């Protein structure tokens, strides 16, 4: 090998002005390409906002704000069309509410189970279940809701619901009974605590159980006329939103530092106490963000609601009757655009953009809020170290 | 005492959170179970001779002689039935009273037989394929058989509840006529089998056959191809854009406000409802950019590409950032330029992670419906060549699923097609996800060891 | 400077290089060094390969290397020692401008390589790094084939011919004393090698671009004693062909492998001179304390 040391006159390291300029230009150009592409998403967001807004404005110009936001009469295709989106907002709201009521408690418990309770080896096998739930296309969920779940709900709806009700409420009842008993015991301060505790516990859980039994009987007597309704959609949407809630909550639970846990265990707390009193409060904002993202998933979902909500633009009486069909914002856009497309320019066409605009604004806001929360949370956790 | 209580609380709490996980698993089974079982019915089922006729006539595939023999055999089995129908008709033609009495019952009966067995001898030739053949599937044949043997009536005797549907044996309508024998001798189960010859059929061509007569016969090939085009098209656009953006964010971008705006926009984009993407695709790609005169694969791909872009960017950025810095230092220390380093060291190492993101978003693109409703999907159409795909709309699995189970004129007749489609779509998505899970496991193992 | 003076200095330098063992001559030499120490032009000679003049390196507002002056001789092994955080790595990384990668890091003063100031925006960093190779603390082979690891540098230089590449790979691996161990598995992943082998592979990879200078930042600190010995032997073999600058925390190692030693403390260059001298007869108490392990 050539001896480097004797290398004659190494080439100069200094570049000529031309080379420098050339290099600068190349790297400027290269980075320019990257920046452009990266700004693509900014451009897309702006473009979406622009195009949706552009087609929204003519509607409000022609029809005004009042009817759209206050009326519940949705008859866009009549000779004298009515554009009261109230019932659509109601529909979106009620199914989303139902979905959130299902997804958030289940999701948080599942996240706690995944990140705090399951041993690592098991977690590897459980996580894919959640991931698969997330990956199933929405049209498949819609198919399930329409073809499998709706007939079931129509036929055995009452029994199905009451069983579900018992399964969900029973553990909660036991938990609450145990907690209340504990509180009472502390103030009673009597002797023979064991007996008293048992008596109290049985008393409380018994009376609660009685009520659960009563309610479940009531539910089981329920007749559901049509399986395609708000309830059906809410349940399926809840399950669809579950993975989002689980994964974001789990991330925020994982982000809670080990020290907090160790400190709690060190004080002799049980696992539950550690989780409830130490871990969840530290992760609370993350869990809130998770719920918000789950809500977004539910409210923005189209196929399931389109296929299985019944698509009746109405507010049922009483308003909380979730077994009646409803119609949501997304389903209206999907369903009406097919017909409105031919009459581009009419109010009937633009009102759909107005609906999309409302959806968009909601998703922007909740996204910003959740992002802000997550960022803040991260900073807090890092700063706390 | 307190301790025991606390431990109990602990137990209840932990078991409840375990329960939720179990619930998720159970739901998955409840969900996938029927879809897999009934979806398999699109591929494996008891096919009747009519199925084989359809395959021979409409798809020009047959096993030749044996089918001809089979048809001859079924014709023999049907012969007596047809003969008796003819003689009953002759009786009716001669006897006015008989005709007046049974006309209203006889025509529906004949129609139900046509549905079950195909056109009767002497029927005029019809164009619609579904009228040319009887039931191709034994399970459907049994349903239709029930309709041949019974008539439906509504019982309103109880004024307090809704009308009840009851089945009345059809033979009672023809009691005392020469036709009554038909129900016992020609239309018993054994002869039904002889007339239709059900046989276990493995119809894998369900995937590669085109549908005939709006999915009454045949398979799902055009929808499958359409989904393939849309997915690939979306990826062609989203992969380069996503990876370049990720490179920028991971390697070049600083902590400036501008960059944080970009990041915000990416997560905002991820949160935009898919139906809004659809509207945007319509308003922008079709009505403004005029990438095609109306719906097209191109417009749909672009829309889907935008939809999955945030997923790819995030996954790729994550993957690039998790490449150990030492690799980068080593390459730069050897005198590689930054670009060269990214190309030859960082991207190869980050590749499995990037691929994971790509594969997951492929699943997403393949399964999304809302964005393609207004931009690409139609409910009937032919298989496109890649070149035609630019300017023509296409069928696509997700849209066809929606369409077949809500808007098809014979929803119940083609349940097996719907299930088969859902099964196909879910299998595609699950396979892609399985690939992603395996890739990720590989990455994790690499990073750990 | 007159020719005579130059000759004189060269002779002195030669003697230093030869490690004259006589205690007496050491003393004599020390006296001359004493006079001229701490001046940069002391080493601004053909044999002063790298020359720092008032070189400071800043991490934002923190001055990690403070106005140091020193010349590193061509073809010699120079060890840099000092307590943790004193700026050794920072100085080392300044030589091939690796500090550029750290946001907020900048250099002031002069750092000359063969008389050319490399602290200048006009410097072709890519070319510089090809002349100044670097070996890192932790072995960091690419997760590629062994062959491709070594061939990485030559390929950057545009060498594509397989035979030529093979020749370079073999030469480099041989120089790095690794050829015999890996010649049968060139097409295997480099991550499958042992830590010591990986580090020698990294040295081979650095040698393959034919650099003049080799920077080594604690190259053996992640290795077991046997592998460390291997690396040290390798350094001794490379001596003369390459100018080697090695950062180490291991005093024995510095004493064993280096010709010159520089002692850094809190960003200052405290003492610099022939290794023997620094280790047997340090000029400053601080140096002595550090070497004998009284603080660290
Ligand atoms: N990337 C950086 N950003 C800011 N300060 C840094 C950075 N790297 C090093 N420093 C600071 O510069 C000083 C010198 O660091 P350097 O890594 O050069 O020390 P060192 O002598 O190599 O230490 P060690 O023996 O531990 O490797 C230290 O005080 C360190 O905190
Ligand atoms: Mg260091």
PDB file of N, CA and C in Angstrom, chain C residues 18-87:
ATOM      1  N   UNK C  18      12.692   9.229  18.152  1.00  0.00           N
ATOM      2  CA  UNK C  18      13.401   7.960  18.362  1.00  0.00           C
ATOM      3  C   UNK C  18      13.311   7.466  19.795  1.00  0.00           C
ATOM      4  N   UNK C  19      12.670   8.263  20.626  1.00  0.00           N
ATOM      5  CA  UNK C  19      12.524   7.880  22.040  1.00  0.00           C
ATOM      6  C   UNK C  19      13.854   7.556  22.681  1.00  0.00           C
ATOM      7  N   UNK C  20      14.737   8.479  22.606  1.00  0.00           N
ATOM      8  CA  UNK C  20      16.033   8.270  23.250  1.00  0.00           C
ATOM      9  C   UNK C  20      15.788   7.905  24.705  1.00  0.00           C
ATOM     10  N   UNK C  21      16.419   6.850  25.106  1.00  0.00           N
ATOM     11  CA  UNK C  21      16.066   6.369  26.434  1.00  0.00           C
ATOM     12  C   UNK C  21      16.904   7.048  27.525  1.00  0.00           C
ATOM     13  N   UNK C  22      17.968   7.677  27.099  1.00  0.00           N
ATOM     14  CA  UNK C  22      18.847   8.255  28.113  1.00  0.00           C
ATOM     15  C   UNK C  22      18.142   9.352  28.888  1.00  0.00           C
ATOM     16  N   UNK C  23      18.194   9.207  30.156  1.00  0.00           N
ATOM     17  CA  UNK C  23      17.566  10.161  31.057  1.00  0.00           C
ATOM     18  C   UNK C  23      18.166  11.548  30.825  1.00  0.00           C
ATOM     19  N   UNK C  24      19.468  11.530  30.571  1.00  0.00           N
ATOM     20  CA  UNK C  24      20.199  12.773  30.432  1.00  0.00           C
ATOM     21  C   UNK C  24      19.696  13.582  29.229  1.00  0.00           C
ATOM     22  N   UNK C  25      19.654  12.902  28.100  1.00  0.00           N
ATOM     23  CA  UNK C  25      19.256  13.639  26.892  1.00  0.00           C
ATOM     24  C   UNK C  25      17.821  14.144  27.020  1.00  0.00           C
ATOM     25  N   UNK C  26      17.043  13.398  27.724  1.00  0.00           N
ATOM     26  CA  UNK C  26      15.700  13.857  27.987  1.00  0.00           C
ATOM     27  C   UNK C  26      15.716  15.237  28.643  1.00  0.00           C
ATOM     28  N   UNK C  27      16.536  15.324  29.672  1.00  0.00           N
ATOM     29  CA  UNK C  27      16.615  16.587  30.406  1.00  0.00           C
ATOM     30  C   UNK C  27      17.039  17.706  29.469  1.00  0.00           C
ATOM     31  N   UNK C  28      18.043  17.373  28.702  1.00  0.00           N
ATOM     32  CA  UNK C  28      18.572  18.404  27.819  1.00  0.00           C
ATOM     33  C   UNK C  28      17.513  18.891  26.848  1.00  0.00           C
ATOM     34  N   UNK C  29      16.790  17.936  26.333  1.00  0.00           N
ATOM     35  CA  UNK C  29      15.787  18.295  25.363  1.00  0.00           C
ATOM     36  C   UNK C  29      14.661  19.097  26.021  1.00  0.00           C
ATOM     37  N   UNK C  30      14.418  18.686  27.224  1.00  0.00           N
ATOM     38  CA  UNK C  30      13.314  19.326  27.904  1.00  0.00           C
ATOM     39  C   UNK C  30      13.552  20.827  28.038  1.00  0.00           C
ATOM     40  N   UNK C  31      14.763  21.144  28.219  1.00  0.00           N
ATOM     41  CA  UNK C  31      15.079  22.551  28.393  1.00  0.00           C
ATOM     42  C   UNK C  31      14.699  23.356  27.149  1.00  0.00           C
ATOM     43  N   UNK C  32      15.098  22.806  25.990  1.00  0.00           N
ATOM     44  CA  UNK C  32      14.766  23.536  24.757  1.00  0.00           C
ATOM     45  C   UNK C  32      13.255  23.601  24.565  1.00  0.00           C
ATOM     46  N   UNK C  33      12.629  22.516  24.845  1.00  0.00           N
ATOM     47  CA  UNK C  33      11.174  22.510  24.706  1.00  0.00           C
ATOM     48  C   UNK C  33      10.546  23.558  25.597  1.00  0.00           C
ATOM     49  N   UNK C  34      11.097  23.650  26.760  1.00  0.00           N
ATOM     50  CA  UNK C  34      10.533  24.547  27.751  1.00  0.00           C
ATOM     51  C   UNK C  34      10.441  25.963  27.234  1.00  0.00           C
ATOM     52  N   UNK C  35      11.484  26.330  26.537  1.00  0.00           N
ATOM     53  CA  UNK C  35      11.507  27.695  26.031  1.00  0.00           C
ATOM     54  C   UNK C  35      10.422  27.925  24.986  1.00  0.00           C
ATOM     55  N   UNK C  36      10.303  26.927  24.101  1.00  0.00           N
ATOM     56  CA  UNK C  36       9.441  27.172  22.937  1.00  0.00           C
ATOM     57  C   UNK C  36       8.023  26.631  23.096  1.00  0.00           C
ATOM     58  N   UNK C  37       7.760  25.994  24.215  1.00  0.00           N
ATOM     59  CA  UNK C  37       6.445  25.391  24.399  1.00  0.00           C
ATOM     60  C   UNK C  37       5.344  26.440  24.287  1.00  0.00           C
ATOM     61  N   UNK C  38       4.172  25.951  23.925  1.00  0.00           N
ATOM     62  CA  UNK C  38       2.973  26.779  23.883  1.00  0.00           C
ATOM     63  C   UNK C  38       2.974  27.807  22.768  1.00  0.00           C
ATOM     64  N   UNK C  39       3.909  27.708  21.884  1.00  0.00           N
ATOM     65  CA  UNK C  39       3.796  28.589  20.727  1.00  0.00           C
ATOM     66  C   UNK C  39       3.445  27.728  19.521  1.00  0.00           C
ATOM     67  N   UNK C  40       2.525  28.219  18.791  1.00  0.00           N
ATOM     68  CA  UNK C  40       2.027  27.413  17.676  1.00  0.00           C
ATOM     69  C   UNK C  40       3.096  27.216  16.632  1.00  0.00           C
ATOM     70  N   UNK C  41       3.882  28.250  16.391  1.00  0.00           N
ATOM     71  CA  UNK C  41       4.839  28.132  15.290  1.00  0.00           C
ATOM     72  C   UNK C  41       5.942  27.123  15.603  1.00  0.00           C
ATOM     73  N   UNK C  42       5.970  26.724  16.862  1.00  0.00           N
ATOM     74  CA  UNK C  42       6.876  25.656  17.244  1.00  0.00           C
ATOM     75  C   UNK C  42       6.676  24.460  16.323  1.00  0.00           C
ATOM     76  N   UNK C  43       5.458  24.238  15.951  1.00  0.00           N
ATOM     77  CA  UNK C  43       5.154  23.044  15.157  1.00  0.00           C
ATOM     78  C   UNK C  43       4.754  23.380  13.734  1.00  0.00           C
ATOM     79  N   UNK C  44       4.846  24.646  13.417  1.00  0.00           N
ATOM     80  CA  UNK C  44       4.469  24.990  12.053  1.00  0.00           C
ATOM     81  C   UNK C  44       5.600  24.666  11.105  1.00  0.00           C
ATOM     82  N   UNK C  45       5.759  23.426  10.908  1.00  0.00           N
ATOM     83  CA  UNK C  45       6.840  22.885  10.115  1.00  0.00           C
ATOM     84  C   UNK C  45       6.242  21.870   9.166  1.00  0.00           C
ATOM     85  N   UNK C  46       7.001  21.439   8.208  1.00  0.00           N
ATOM     86  CA  UNK C  46       6.444  20.410   7.324  1.00  0.00           C
ATOM     87  C   UNK C  46       5.909  19.232   8.116  1.00  0.00           C
ATOM     88  N   UNK C  47       6.570  18.917   9.234  1.00  0.00           N
ATOM     89  CA  UNK C  47       6.128  17.734   9.962  1.00  0.00           C
ATOM     90  C   UNK C  47       4.960  18.006  10.895  1.00  0.00           C
ATOM     91  N   UNK C  48       4.599  19.298  11.090  1.00  0.00           N
ATOM     92  CA  UNK C  48       3.426  19.589  11.890  1.00  0.00           C
ATOM     93  C   UNK C  48       2.214  19.461  10.988  1.00  0.00           C
ATOM     94  N   UNK C  49       1.552  18.365  11.119  1.00  0.00           N
ATOM     95  CA  UNK C  49       0.508  18.011  10.168  1.00  0.00           C
ATOM     96  C   UNK C  49      -0.759  18.819  10.436  1.00  0.00           C
ATOM     97  N   UNK C  50      -1.109  18.871  11.717  1.00  0.00           N
ATOM     98  CA  UNK C  50      -2.284  19.635  12.109  1.00  0.00           C
ATOM     99  C   UNK C  50      -1.810  20.705  13.068  1.00  0.00           C
ATOM    100  N   UNK C  51      -2.330  21.884  12.892  1.00  0.00           N
ATOM    101  CA  UNK C  51      -1.828  22.954  13.720  1.00  0.00           C
ATOM    102  C   UNK C  51      -2.960  23.854  14.173  1.00  0.00           C
ATOM    103  N   UNK C  52      -3.167  23.899  15.493  1.00  0.00           N
ATOM    104  CA  UNK C  52      -4.257  24.738  16.015  1.00  0.00           C
ATOM    105  C   UNK C  52      -3.683  26.033  16.540  1.00  0.00           C
ATOM    106  N   UNK C  53      -4.350  27.121  16.213  1.00  0.00           N
ATOM    107  CA  UNK C  53      -3.866  28.409  16.667  1.00  0.00           C
ATOM    108  C   UNK C  53      -5.045  29.161  17.259  1.00  0.00           C
ATOM    109  N   UNK C  54      -4.975  29.392  18.567  1.00  0.00           N
ATOM    110  CA  UNK C  54      -6.072  30.075  19.260  1.00  0.00           C
ATOM    111  C   UNK C  54      -7.426  29.439  18.929  1.00  0.00           C
ATOM    112  N   UNK C  55      -7.409  28.125  18.878  1.00  0.00           N
ATOM    113  CA  UNK C  55      -8.643  27.441  18.465  1.00  0.00           C
ATOM    114  C   UNK C  55      -9.616  27.334  19.634  1.00  0.00           C
ATOM    115  N   UNK C  56     -10.809  27.858  19.427  1.00  0.00           N
ATOM    116  CA  UNK C  56     -11.876  27.710  20.420  1.00  0.00           C
ATOM    117  C   UNK C  56     -13.056  27.029  19.762  1.00  0.00           C
ATOM    118  N   UNK C  57     -13.728  26.155  20.520  1.00  0.00           N
ATOM    119  CA  UNK C  57     -14.964  25.554  20.019  1.00  0.00           C
ATOM    120  C   UNK C  57     -16.064  25.879  21.005  1.00  0.00           C
ATOM    121  N   UNK C  58     -17.158  26.336  20.462  1.00  0.00           N
ATOM    122  CA  UNK C  58     -18.261  26.783  21.310  1.00  0.00           C
ATOM    123  C   UNK C  58     -19.486  25.911  21.093  1.00  0.00           C
ATOM    124  N   UNK C  59     -20.115  25.545  22.204  1.00  0.00           N
ATOM    125  CA  UNK C  59     -21.474  25.001  22.117  1.00  0.00           C
ATOM    126  C   UNK C  59     -22.396  26.133  22.544  1.00  0.00           C
ATOM    127  N   UNK C  60     -22.980  26.761  21.591  1.00  0.00           N
ATOM    128  CA  UNK C  60     -23.744  27.985  21.856  1.00  0.00           C
ATOM    129  C   UNK C  60     -22.873  28.950  22.659  1.00  0.00           C
ATOM    130  N   UNK C  61     -23.202  29.186  23.946  1.00  0.00           N
ATOM    131  CA  UNK C  61     -22.421  30.174  24.680  1.00  0.00           C
ATOM    132  C   UNK C  61     -21.285  29.548  25.486  1.00  0.00           C
ATOM    133  N   UNK C  62     -21.224  28.219  25.443  1.00  0.00           N
ATOM    134  CA  UNK C  62     -20.230  27.544  26.272  1.00  0.00           C
ATOM    135  C   UNK C  62     -18.962  27.282  25.457  1.00  0.00           C
ATOM    136  N   UNK C  63     -17.850  27.712  25.993  1.00  0.00           N
ATOM    137  CA  UNK C  63     -16.581  27.498  25.297  1.00  0.00           C
ATOM    138  C   UNK C  63     -16.006  26.171  25.767  1.00  0.00           C
ATOM    139  N   UNK C  64     -16.137  25.142  24.958  1.00  0.00           N
ATOM    140  CA  UNK C  64     -15.721  23.803  25.385  1.00  0.00           C
ATOM    141  C   UNK C  64     -14.230  23.600  25.173  1.00  0.00           C
ATOM    142  N   UNK C  65     -13.676  24.255  24.155  1.00  0.00           N
ATOM    143  CA  UNK C  65     -12.232  24.235  23.916  1.00  0.00           C
ATOM    144  C   UNK C  65     -11.787  25.685  23.867  1.00  0.00           C
ATOM    145  N   UNK C  66     -10.775  26.000  24.698  1.00  0.00           N
ATOM    146  CA  UNK C  66     -10.491  27.422  24.905  1.00  0.00           C
ATOM    147  C   UNK C  66      -9.141  27.825  24.335  1.00  0.00           C
ATOM    148  N   UNK C  67      -9.187  28.454  23.204  1.00  0.00           N
ATOM    149  CA  UNK C  67      -7.993  29.084  22.625  1.00  0.00           C
ATOM    150  C   UNK C  67      -6.747  28.215  22.747  1.00  0.00           C
ATOM    151  N   UNK C  68      -6.812  27.040  22.246  1.00  0.00           N
ATOM    152  CA  UNK C  68      -5.632  26.201  22.396  1.00  0.00           C
ATOM    153  C   UNK C  68      -4.710  26.363  21.198  1.00  0.00           C
ATOM    154  N   UNK C  69      -3.453  26.118  21.465  1.00  0.00           N
ATOM    155  CA  UNK C  69      -2.423  26.148  20.435  1.00  0.00           C
ATOM    156  C   UNK C  69      -1.660  24.851  20.510  1.00  0.00           C
ATOM    157  N   UNK C  70      -1.695  24.111  19.451  1.00  0.00           N
ATOM    158  CA  UNK C  70      -0.792  22.967  19.422  1.00  0.00           C
ATOM    159  C   UNK C  70      -0.604  22.461  18.001  1.00  0.00           C
ATOM    160  N   UNK C  71       0.521  21.773  17.789  1.00  0.00           N
ATOM    161  CA  UNK C  71       0.778  21.198  16.486  1.00  0.00           C
ATOM    162  C   UNK C  71       0.920  19.700  16.627  1.00  0.00           C
ATOM    163  N   UNK C  72       0.304  19.011  15.724  1.00  0.00           N
ATOM    164  CA  UNK C  72       0.366  17.551  15.788  1.00  0.00           C
ATOM    165  C   UNK C  72       1.257  17.066  14.669  1.00  0.00           C
ATOM    166  N   UNK C  73       2.227  16.233  15.041  1.00  0.00           N
ATOM    167  CA  UNK C  73       3.271  15.878  14.077  1.00  0.00           C
ATOM    168  C   UNK C  73       2.828  14.793  13.118  1.00  0.00           C
ATOM    169  N   UNK C  74       3.355  14.951  11.932  1.00  0.00           N
ATOM    170  CA  UNK C  74       3.007  14.007  10.864  1.00  0.00           C
ATOM    171  C   UNK C  74       3.576  12.631  11.164  1.00  0.00           C
ATOM    172  N   UNK C  75       2.742  11.616  10.980  1.00  0.00           N
ATOM    173  CA  UNK C  75       3.226  10.252  11.093  1.00  0.00           C
ATOM    174  C   UNK C  75       3.401   9.772  12.516  1.00  0.00           C
ATOM    175  N   UNK C  76       3.001  10.590  13.478  1.00  0.00           N
ATOM    176  CA  UNK C  76       3.171  10.183  14.874  1.00  0.00           C
ATOM    177  C   UNK C  76       1.815   9.860  15.485  1.00  0.00           C
ATOM    178  N   UNK C  77       1.864   9.218  16.640  1.00  0.00           N
ATOM    179  CA  UNK C  77       0.637   8.974  17.390  1.00  0.00           C
ATOM    180  C   UNK C  77       0.580   9.984  18.517  1.00  0.00           C
ATOM    181  N   UNK C  78      -0.472  10.773  18.533  1.00  0.00           N
ATOM    182  CA  UNK C  78      -0.626  11.769  19.577  1.00  0.00           C
ATOM    183  C   UNK C  78      -1.816  11.395  20.442  1.00  0.00           C
ATOM    184  N   UNK C  79      -1.593  11.296  21.731  1.00  0.00           N
ATOM    185  CA  UNK C  79      -2.695  10.959  22.637  1.00  0.00           C
ATOM    186  C   UNK C  79      -3.221  12.225  23.274  1.00  0.00           C
ATOM    187  N   UNK C  80      -4.530  12.269  23.435  1.00  0.00           N
ATOM    188  CA  UNK C  80      -5.131  13.382  24.166  1.00  0.00           C
ATOM    189  C   UNK C  80      -5.759  12.809  25.416  1.00  0.00           C
ATOM    190  N   UNK C  81      -5.303  13.327  26.558  1.00  0.00           N
ATOM    191  CA  UNK C  81      -5.857  12.819  27.808  1.00  0.00           C
ATOM    192  C   UNK C  81      -6.453  13.984  28.590  1.00  0.00           C
ATOM    193  N   UNK C  82      -7.211  13.642  29.602  1.00  0.00           N
ATOM    194  CA  UNK C  82      -7.819  14.663  30.428  1.00  0.00           C
ATOM    195  C   UNK C  82      -9.098  14.128  31.033  1.00  0.00           C
ATOM    196  N   UNK C  83      -9.555  14.785  32.075  1.00  0.00           N
ATOM    197  CA  UNK C  83     -10.764  14.302  32.744  1.00  0.00           C
ATOM    198  C   UNK C  83     -11.989  14.443  31.840  1.00  0.00           C
ATOM    199  N   UNK C  84     -13.028  13.746  32.234  1.00  0.00           N
ATOM    200  CA  UNK C  84     -14.255  13.742  31.432  1.00  0.00           C
ATOM    201  C   UNK C  84     -14.805  15.153  31.277  1.00  0.00           C
ATOM    202  N   UNK C  85     -15.228  15.463  30.065  1.00  0.00           N
ATOM    203  CA  UNK C  85     -15.860  16.759  29.822  1.00  0.00           C
ATOM    204  C   UNK C  85     -14.879  17.890  29.606  1.00  0.00           C
ATOM    205  N   UNK C  86     -13.580  17.555  29.401  1.00  0.00           N
ATOM    206  CA  UNK C  86     -12.599  18.620  29.285  1.00  0.00           C
ATOM    207  C   UNK C  86     -12.443  19.089  27.850  1.00  0.00           C
ATOM    208  N   UNK C  87     -13.166  18.464  26.924  1.00  0.00           N
ATOM    209  CA  UNK C  87     -13.124  18.956  25.550  1.00  0.00           C
ATOM    210  C   UNK C  87     -12.272  18.134  24.609  1.00  0.00           C
TER     211      UNK C  87
END
